[in-house]
C-alpha positions as a printed NumPy array, in Angstrom:
array([[ 67.466, -75.452, 109.976],
       [ 65.851, -73.11 , 107.477],
       [ 62.577, -71.215, 107.945],
       [ 59.751, -71.69 , 105.637],
       [ 58.646, -68.698, 103.527],
       [ 54.891, -68.191, 104.244],
       [ 54.441, -66.105, 101.143],
       [ 55.605, -68.893,  98.84 ],
       [ 53.865, -71.593, 100.886],
       [ 50.523, -69.969, 100.898],
       [ 50.796, -69.089,  96.977],
       [ 51.704, -72.805,  96.46 ],
       [ 48.488, -73.881,  98.372],
       [ 46.357, -71.443,  96.454],
       [ 47.974, -72.351,  93.017],
       [ 49.191, -75.877,  93.257],
       [ 51.386, -77.267,  90.374],
       [ 49.527, -79.74 ,  88.161],
       [ 50.916, -83.235,  88.602],
       [ 51.482, -85.463,  85.496],
       [ 49.078, -88.248,  84.805],
       [ 48.635, -90.738,  82.046],
       [ 46.66 , -88.117,  80.001],
       [ 49.708, -85.815,  79.984],
       [ 51.404, -88.073,  77.442],
       [ 48.58 , -87.222,  74.96 ],
       [ 48.775, -83.449,  75.494],
       [ 52.367, -82.817,  76.746],
       [ 52.548, -79.193,  75.495],
       [ 49.203, -78.326,  77.105],
       [ 50.373, -79.865,  80.419],
       [ 53.577, -77.817,  80.196],
       [ 51.689, -74.586,  79.446],
       [ 49.242, -75.411,  82.483],
       [ 52.217, -76.037,  84.722],
       [ 54.036, -72.896,  83.525],
       [ 50.871, -70.794,  84.242],
       [ 50.52 , -72.242,  87.78 ],
       [ 54.202, -71.448,  88.579],
       [ 53.668, -67.955,  87.354],
       [ 50.381, -67.442,  89.342],
       [ 52.367, -68.866,  92.381],
       [ 55.048, -66.122,  91.849],
       [ 52.624, -63.434,  91.366],
       [ 50.477, -64.377,  94.276],
       [ 53.636, -64.669,  96.601],
       [ 54.841, -61.212,  95.441],
       [ 51.28 , -59.773,  96.071],
       [ 51.144, -61.355,  99.515],
       [ 54.665, -60.062, 100.458],
       [ 53.842, -56.605,  99.372],
       [ 50.583, -56.455, 101.285],
       [ 52.35 , -57.686, 104.401],
       [ 55.114, -55.057, 103.996],
       [ 52.576, -52.351, 103.563],
       [ 50.968, -53.535, 106.885],
       [ 47.759, -54.452, 105.207],
       [ 47.199, -58.148, 106.035],
       [ 48.874, -61.227, 107.196],
       [ 49.259, -63.579, 104.179],
       [ 47.542, -66.703, 105.811],
       [ 44.722, -64.756, 107.487],
       [ 44.104, -62.846, 104.138],
       [ 44.058, -66.073, 102.258],
       [ 41.705, -67.734, 104.599],
       [ 39.393, -64.703, 104.536],
       [ 39.404, -64.721, 100.739],
       [ 38.732, -68.338, 100.635],
       [ 35.795, -68.009, 103.029],
       [ 34.322, -65.262, 100.892],
       [ 34.632, -67.381,  97.73 ],
       [ 33.007, -70.195,  99.649],
       [ 30.088, -68.003, 100.552],
       [ 29.74 , -66.731,  97.035],
       [ 29.89 , -70.294,  95.764],
       [ 27.087, -71.336,  98.107],
       [ 24.976, -68.314,  97.079],
       [ 25.537, -69.21 ,  93.452],
       [ 24.295, -72.861,  94.159],
       [ 21.232, -71.648,  95.908],
       [ 20.373, -69.499,  92.898],
       [ 21.123, -72.202,  90.369],
       [ 18.895, -74.567,  92.292],
       [ 16.252, -72.051,  92.567],
       [ 16.446, -71.486,  88.857],
       [ 16.28 , -75.245,  88.055],
       [ 13.071, -75.682,  90.292],
       [ 11.24 , -72.342,  89.809],
       [ 12.044, -70.914,  86.39 ],
       [ 12.687, -73.911,  83.958],
       [  9.486, -74.513,  81.94 ],
       [  7.366, -76.598,  81.242],
       [  8.719, -78.821,  83.942],
       [ 11.402, -78.067,  86.428],
       [ 14.5  , -80.254,  86.946],
       [ 13.871, -83.022,  89.292],
       [ 15.131, -82.842,  92.853],
       [ 17.13 , -85.981,  92.398],
       [ 19.1  , -84.584,  89.461],
       [ 19.851, -81.197,  91.161],
       [ 20.743, -83.096,  94.371],
       [ 23.362, -85.338,  92.48 ],
       [ 24.873, -82.374,  90.607],
       [ 25.016, -80.259,  93.803],
       [ 26.366, -83.093,  96.067],
       [ 23.269, -82.627,  98.27 ],
       [ 20.394, -84.59 ,  99.479],
       [ 16.95 , -84.32 ,  97.964],
       [ 15.568, -82.737, 101.046],
       [ 18.699, -80.605, 101.007],
       [ 17.778, -79.205,  97.756],
       [ 14.163, -78.742,  98.612],
       [ 15.16 , -76.364, 101.607],
       [ 18.383, -74.88 , 100.057],
       [ 16.821, -71.757,  98.513],
       [ 14.12 , -69.369,  99.498],
       [ 12.137, -66.418,  98.283],
       [ 15.082, -64.014,  98.32 ],
       [ 17.053, -66.417,  96.026],
       [ 14.273, -66.733,  93.593],
       [ 13.915, -62.979,  93.578],
       [ 17.547, -62.614,  92.876],
       [ 17.273, -65.113,  89.951],
       [ 14.408, -63.133,  88.623],
       [ 16.296, -59.886,  88.765],
       [ 19.394, -61.397,  87.131],
       [ 17.614, -63.106,  84.174],
       [ 14.353, -61.021,  83.795],
       [ 12.53 , -64.426,  83.995],
       [  9.208, -64.955,  85.907],
       [  9.247, -67.828,  88.292],
       [  6.369, -70.388,  88.616],
       [  3.806, -69.818,  91.35 ],
       [  5.068, -70.631,  94.766],
       [  2.966, -72.629,  97.239],
       [  4.073, -70.913, 100.228],
       [  3.843, -67.156, 101.028],
       [  7.087, -65.157, 101.438],
       [  7.485, -64.72 , 105.185],
       [  9.167, -61.405, 104.578],
       [  6.121, -60.11 , 102.6  ],
       [  4.174, -57.6  , 104.795],
       [  1.011, -58.155, 102.824],
       [  1.148, -61.97 , 103.678],
       [  1.09 , -61.202, 107.357],
       [ -1.492, -58.621, 107.28 ]])
């Protein structure tokens, strides 16, 4: 019985090889390039994971899970900021809650509560745009509680 190589297995999970579909017949060369790139990414990642392990830095699976969690948190923050932009910065009328909910895979009430003052401030800092007036005061604003 042979043991699985955790480095190549984790790399294969992180960079799966594309599977042929009916659309491949129309763009065979593009598919082959896509598949070649994924295989190269797998090899590079497996080597990187192996080196990290050998240098005593990190277990390959734990490291991959930690990276995936960070990516998920960053994506969730990006979604909050995009929702805030769509509702608070787009003029003259914001995007509808329904349109944003459908695009984000959320409920309308989920969109309504997904972002807060901090997210709006981050969008304003990133874009230089001014948000529309908020109906509720910022709970972190010391002047609002004075």
